Coordinates of C-alpha atoms and ligand atoms in Angstrom, one line a residue:
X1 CA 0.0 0.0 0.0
X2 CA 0.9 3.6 -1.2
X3 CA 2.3 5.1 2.3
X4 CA 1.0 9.0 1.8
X5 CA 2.9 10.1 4.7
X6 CA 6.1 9.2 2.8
X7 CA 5.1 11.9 0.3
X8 CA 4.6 14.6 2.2
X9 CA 7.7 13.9 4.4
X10 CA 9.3 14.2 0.9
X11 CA 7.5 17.3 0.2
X12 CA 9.0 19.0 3.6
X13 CA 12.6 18.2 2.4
X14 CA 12.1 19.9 -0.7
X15 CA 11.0 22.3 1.6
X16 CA 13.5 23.1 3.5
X17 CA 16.0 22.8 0.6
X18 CA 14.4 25.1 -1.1
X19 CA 14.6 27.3 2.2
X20 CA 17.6 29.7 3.5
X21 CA 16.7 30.9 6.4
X22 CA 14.8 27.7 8.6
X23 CA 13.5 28.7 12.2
X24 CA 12.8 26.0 13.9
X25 CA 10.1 26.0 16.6
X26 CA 9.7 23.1 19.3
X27 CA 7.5 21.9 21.6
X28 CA 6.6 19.0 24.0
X29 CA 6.1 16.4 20.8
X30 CA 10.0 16.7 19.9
X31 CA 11.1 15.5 23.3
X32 CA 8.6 12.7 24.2
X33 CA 10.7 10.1 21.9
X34 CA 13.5 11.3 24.1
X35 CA 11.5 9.9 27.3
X36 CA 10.6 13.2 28.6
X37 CA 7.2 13.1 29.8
X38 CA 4.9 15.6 28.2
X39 CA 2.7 17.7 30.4
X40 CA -0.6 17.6 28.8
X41 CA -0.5 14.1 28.8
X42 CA -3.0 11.7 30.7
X43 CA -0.7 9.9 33.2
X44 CA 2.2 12.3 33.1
X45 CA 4.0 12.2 36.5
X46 CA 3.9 16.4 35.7
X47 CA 0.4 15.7 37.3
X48 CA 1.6 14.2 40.3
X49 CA 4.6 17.0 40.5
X50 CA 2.4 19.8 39.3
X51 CA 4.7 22.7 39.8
X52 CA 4.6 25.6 41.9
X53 CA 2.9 29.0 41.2
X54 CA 5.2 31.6 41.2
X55 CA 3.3 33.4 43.6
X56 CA 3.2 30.9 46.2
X57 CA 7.1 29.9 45.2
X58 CA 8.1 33.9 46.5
X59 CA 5.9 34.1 49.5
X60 CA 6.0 30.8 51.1
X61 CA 9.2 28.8 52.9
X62 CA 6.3 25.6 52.6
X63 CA 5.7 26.4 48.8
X64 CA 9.4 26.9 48.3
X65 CA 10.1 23.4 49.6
X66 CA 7.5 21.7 48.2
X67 CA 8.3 23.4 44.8
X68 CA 12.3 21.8 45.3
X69 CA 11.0 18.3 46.3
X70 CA 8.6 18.2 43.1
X71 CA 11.2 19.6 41.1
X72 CA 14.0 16.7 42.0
X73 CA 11.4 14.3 41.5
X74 CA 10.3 15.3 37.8
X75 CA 14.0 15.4 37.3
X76 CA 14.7 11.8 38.4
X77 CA 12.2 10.9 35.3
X78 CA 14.2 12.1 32.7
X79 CA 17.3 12.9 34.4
X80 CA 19.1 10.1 31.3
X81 CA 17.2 11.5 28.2
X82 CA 19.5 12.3 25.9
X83 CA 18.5 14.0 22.0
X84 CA 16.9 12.0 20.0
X85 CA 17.5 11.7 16.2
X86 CA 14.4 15.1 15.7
X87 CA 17.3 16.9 18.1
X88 CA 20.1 15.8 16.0
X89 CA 18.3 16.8 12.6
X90 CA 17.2 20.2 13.5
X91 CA 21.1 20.4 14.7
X92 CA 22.1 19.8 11.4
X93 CA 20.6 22.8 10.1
X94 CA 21.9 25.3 12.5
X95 CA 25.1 23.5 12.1
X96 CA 25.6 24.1 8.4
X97 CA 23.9 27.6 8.6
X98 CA 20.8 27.2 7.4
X99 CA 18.9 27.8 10.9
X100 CA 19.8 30.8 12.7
X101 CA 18.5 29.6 15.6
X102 CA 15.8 27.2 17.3
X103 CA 13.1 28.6 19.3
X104 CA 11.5 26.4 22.3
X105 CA 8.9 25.9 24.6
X106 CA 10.8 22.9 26.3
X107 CA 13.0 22.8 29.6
X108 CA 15.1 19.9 29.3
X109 CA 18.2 21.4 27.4
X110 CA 18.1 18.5 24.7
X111 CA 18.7 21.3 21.9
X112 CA 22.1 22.2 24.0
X113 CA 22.7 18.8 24.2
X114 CA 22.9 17.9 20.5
X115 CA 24.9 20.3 19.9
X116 CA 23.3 23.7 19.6
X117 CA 25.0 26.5 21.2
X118 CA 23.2 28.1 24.1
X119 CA 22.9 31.6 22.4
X120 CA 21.1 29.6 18.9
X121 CA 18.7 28.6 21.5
X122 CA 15.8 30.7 22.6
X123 CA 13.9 28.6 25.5
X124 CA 10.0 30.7 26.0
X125 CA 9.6 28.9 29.0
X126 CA 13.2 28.9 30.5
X127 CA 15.4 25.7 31.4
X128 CA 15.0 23.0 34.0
X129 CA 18.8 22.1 34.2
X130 CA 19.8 24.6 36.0
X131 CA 18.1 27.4 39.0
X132 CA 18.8 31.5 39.2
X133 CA 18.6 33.9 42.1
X134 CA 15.3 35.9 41.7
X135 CA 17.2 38.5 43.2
X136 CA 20.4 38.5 41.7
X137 CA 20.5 36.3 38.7
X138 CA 23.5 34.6 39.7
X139 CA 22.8 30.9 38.3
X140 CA 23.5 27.5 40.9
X141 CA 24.0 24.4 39.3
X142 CA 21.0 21.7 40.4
X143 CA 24.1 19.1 41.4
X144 CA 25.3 21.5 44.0
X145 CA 21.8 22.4 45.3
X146 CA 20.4 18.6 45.6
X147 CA 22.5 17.6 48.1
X148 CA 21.8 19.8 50.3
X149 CA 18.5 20.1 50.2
X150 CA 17.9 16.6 50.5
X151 CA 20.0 16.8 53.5
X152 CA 18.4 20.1 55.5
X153 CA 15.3 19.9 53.6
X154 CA 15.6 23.6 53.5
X155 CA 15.5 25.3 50.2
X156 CA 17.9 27.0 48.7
X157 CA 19.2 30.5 49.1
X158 CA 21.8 32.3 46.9
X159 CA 25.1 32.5 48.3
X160 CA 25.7 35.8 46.5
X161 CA 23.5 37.2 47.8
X162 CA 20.9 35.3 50.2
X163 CA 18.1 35.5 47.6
X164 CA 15.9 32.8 46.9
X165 CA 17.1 30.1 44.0
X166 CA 14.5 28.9 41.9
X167 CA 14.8 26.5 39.2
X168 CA 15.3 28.5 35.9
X169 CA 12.1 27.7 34.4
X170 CA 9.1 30.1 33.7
X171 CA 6.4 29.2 36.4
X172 CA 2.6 29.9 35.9
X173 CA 2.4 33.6 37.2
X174 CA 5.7 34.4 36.5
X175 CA 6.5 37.0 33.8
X176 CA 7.6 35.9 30.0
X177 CA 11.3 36.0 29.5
X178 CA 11.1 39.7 27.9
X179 CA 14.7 39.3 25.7
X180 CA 14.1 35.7 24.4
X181 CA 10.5 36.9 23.6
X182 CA 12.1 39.6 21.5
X183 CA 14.3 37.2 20.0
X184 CA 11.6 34.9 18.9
X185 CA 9.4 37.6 17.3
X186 CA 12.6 38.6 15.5
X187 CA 13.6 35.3 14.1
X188 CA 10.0 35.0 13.5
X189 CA 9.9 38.4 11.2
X190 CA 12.9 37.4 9.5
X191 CA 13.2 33.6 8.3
X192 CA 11.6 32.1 5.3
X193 CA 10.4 28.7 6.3
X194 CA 9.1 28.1 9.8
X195 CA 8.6 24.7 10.9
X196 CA 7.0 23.7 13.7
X197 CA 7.7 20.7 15.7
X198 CA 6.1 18.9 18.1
X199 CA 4.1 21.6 19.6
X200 CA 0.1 21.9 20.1
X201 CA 0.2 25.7 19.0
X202 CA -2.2 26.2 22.1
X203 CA -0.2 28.5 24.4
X204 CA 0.6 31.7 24.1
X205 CA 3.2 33.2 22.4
X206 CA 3.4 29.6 20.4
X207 CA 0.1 30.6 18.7
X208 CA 1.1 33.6 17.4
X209 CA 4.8 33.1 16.2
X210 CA 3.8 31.3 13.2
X211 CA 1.2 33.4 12.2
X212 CA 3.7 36.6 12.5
X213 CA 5.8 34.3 10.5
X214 CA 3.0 33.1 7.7
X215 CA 2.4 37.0 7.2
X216 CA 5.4 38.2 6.2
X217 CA 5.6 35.6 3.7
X218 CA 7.5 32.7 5.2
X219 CA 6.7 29.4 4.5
X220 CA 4.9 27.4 7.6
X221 CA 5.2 23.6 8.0
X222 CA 3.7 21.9 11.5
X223 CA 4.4 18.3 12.3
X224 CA 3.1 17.5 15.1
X225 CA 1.3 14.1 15.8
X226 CA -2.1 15.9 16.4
X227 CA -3.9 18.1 14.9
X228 CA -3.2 21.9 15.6
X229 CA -5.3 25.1 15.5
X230 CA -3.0 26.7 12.8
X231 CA -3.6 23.6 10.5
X232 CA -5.9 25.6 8.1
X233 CA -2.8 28.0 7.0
X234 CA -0.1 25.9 7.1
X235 CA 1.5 25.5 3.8
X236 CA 2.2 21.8 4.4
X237 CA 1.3 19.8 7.6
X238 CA 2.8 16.1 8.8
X239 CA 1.0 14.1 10.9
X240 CA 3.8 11.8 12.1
X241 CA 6.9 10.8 14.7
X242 CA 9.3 14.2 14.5
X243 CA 12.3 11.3 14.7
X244 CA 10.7 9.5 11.9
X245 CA 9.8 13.0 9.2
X246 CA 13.2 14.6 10.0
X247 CA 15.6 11.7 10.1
X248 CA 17.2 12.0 6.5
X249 CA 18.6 15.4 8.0
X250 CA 20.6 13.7 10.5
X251 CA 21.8 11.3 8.7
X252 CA 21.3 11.8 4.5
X253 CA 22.0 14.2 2.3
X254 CA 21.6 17.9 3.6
X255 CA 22.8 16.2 6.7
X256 CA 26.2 17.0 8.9
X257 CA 28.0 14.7 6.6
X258 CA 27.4 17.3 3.8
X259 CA 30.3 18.7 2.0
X260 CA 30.4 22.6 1.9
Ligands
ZN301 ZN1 21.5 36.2 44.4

């Protein structure tokens, strides 16, 4: 049987070969074949360890410690995930120029750890590998905070200066990270193919950085596994595994092996 899913995975490499300037926008969907549990879904132990509001994170020494005990046990869920081959592809075109950077809603660092530089990554919603003084900004390293909390139980304060240390994510009530905002509107604005991957669309701003994208002219491509709200003015969307439609840019041509 004719597989039609084959063709239109075809249809996004012409795509992107066709494209120059390839923003890349993930979400939950690219990470979930890494092991990383997604939040929306039924079962997720993100249900269980529901994090903290900011609010109650700032005002409460209970909230505080609660949020740190939550945090270390999400952690212990995916603390091995490592990039899977939709990491490693998008990789590929920042690596060989094509992407200026990748924009995404995730926390886990998997985009760093393919191979991405920190500044080509833009991260909405912050990162989970690491915590920041509110106060300060100075940032503490998780393995260096673990042990003792685990051992006080008292969460952590900055030793720079005595400010509280959160975990570097974006909680619910917490403000959007203004600069990587900025950055994402920009790289929206400027690219010619934007392809989402693995994201729902549902939250904002991931709603409306493909449509600032789509109206100044880019090329939009979603693949994600379920249908999205921005379906209708896509110019192509896949329905399938992110490992699965972007594998031949890991590993075929257009891939790192490329010549020049
Ligand atoms: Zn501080």
């Amino acid at each position: 049987m004719h597989d039609e899913t084959e063709d239109v995975i075809a249809e996004l490499h012409a795509m992107l070969d066709r494209a120059d300037r390839i923003v890349s926008f993930t979400g939950a969907g690219i990470s979930t074949e890494s092991g990383v549990p997604d939040f929306r879904s039924p079962g997720s132990p993100w249900m269980v360890n529901k994090p903290i509001p900011f609010e109650a994170f700032v005002q409460s020494r209970e909230a505080r410690i609660e949020a740190w005990r939550r945090k270390f046990a999400m952690d212990d869920h995916y603390r091995d995930a490592q990039p899977n081959i939709g990491h490693i592809a998008l990789a590929a075109l920042v690596a060989d120029g094509r992407s200026p950077a990748i924009v995404t809603q995730n926390i886990d660092g998997l985009h760093q750890a393919s191979g991405v530089a920190g500044e080509k990554v833009v991260e909405l919603h912050g990162n989970g590998t690491y915590a920041t003084c509110l106060d300060c900004g100075w940032r503490h390293e998780l393995a260096a905070i673990r042990p003792v909390f685990e051992a006080t139980g008292e969460p952590p304060v900055c030793l720079m200066c005595a400010g509280l240390v959160k975990s570097a994510t974006i909680s619910f009530g917490q403000a959007m990270p203004q600069e990587q905002m900025m950055r994402a509107q920009a790289l929206a604005l400027e690219c010619d193919l934007f392809l989402v991957v693995g994201s729902s669309l549902v939250v904002f701003p991931a709603a409306t950085l493909p449509v600032i994208a789509k109206r100044q002219g880019a090329r939009l491509v979603i693949l994600n596994r379920e249908p999205t709200e921005l379906d209708p003015i896509a110019d192509l969307v896949i329905r399938a595994d992110s490992g699965r439609a972007l594998a031949p840019l890991a590993s075929g041509p257009g891939g790192p092996a490329r010549q020049g």
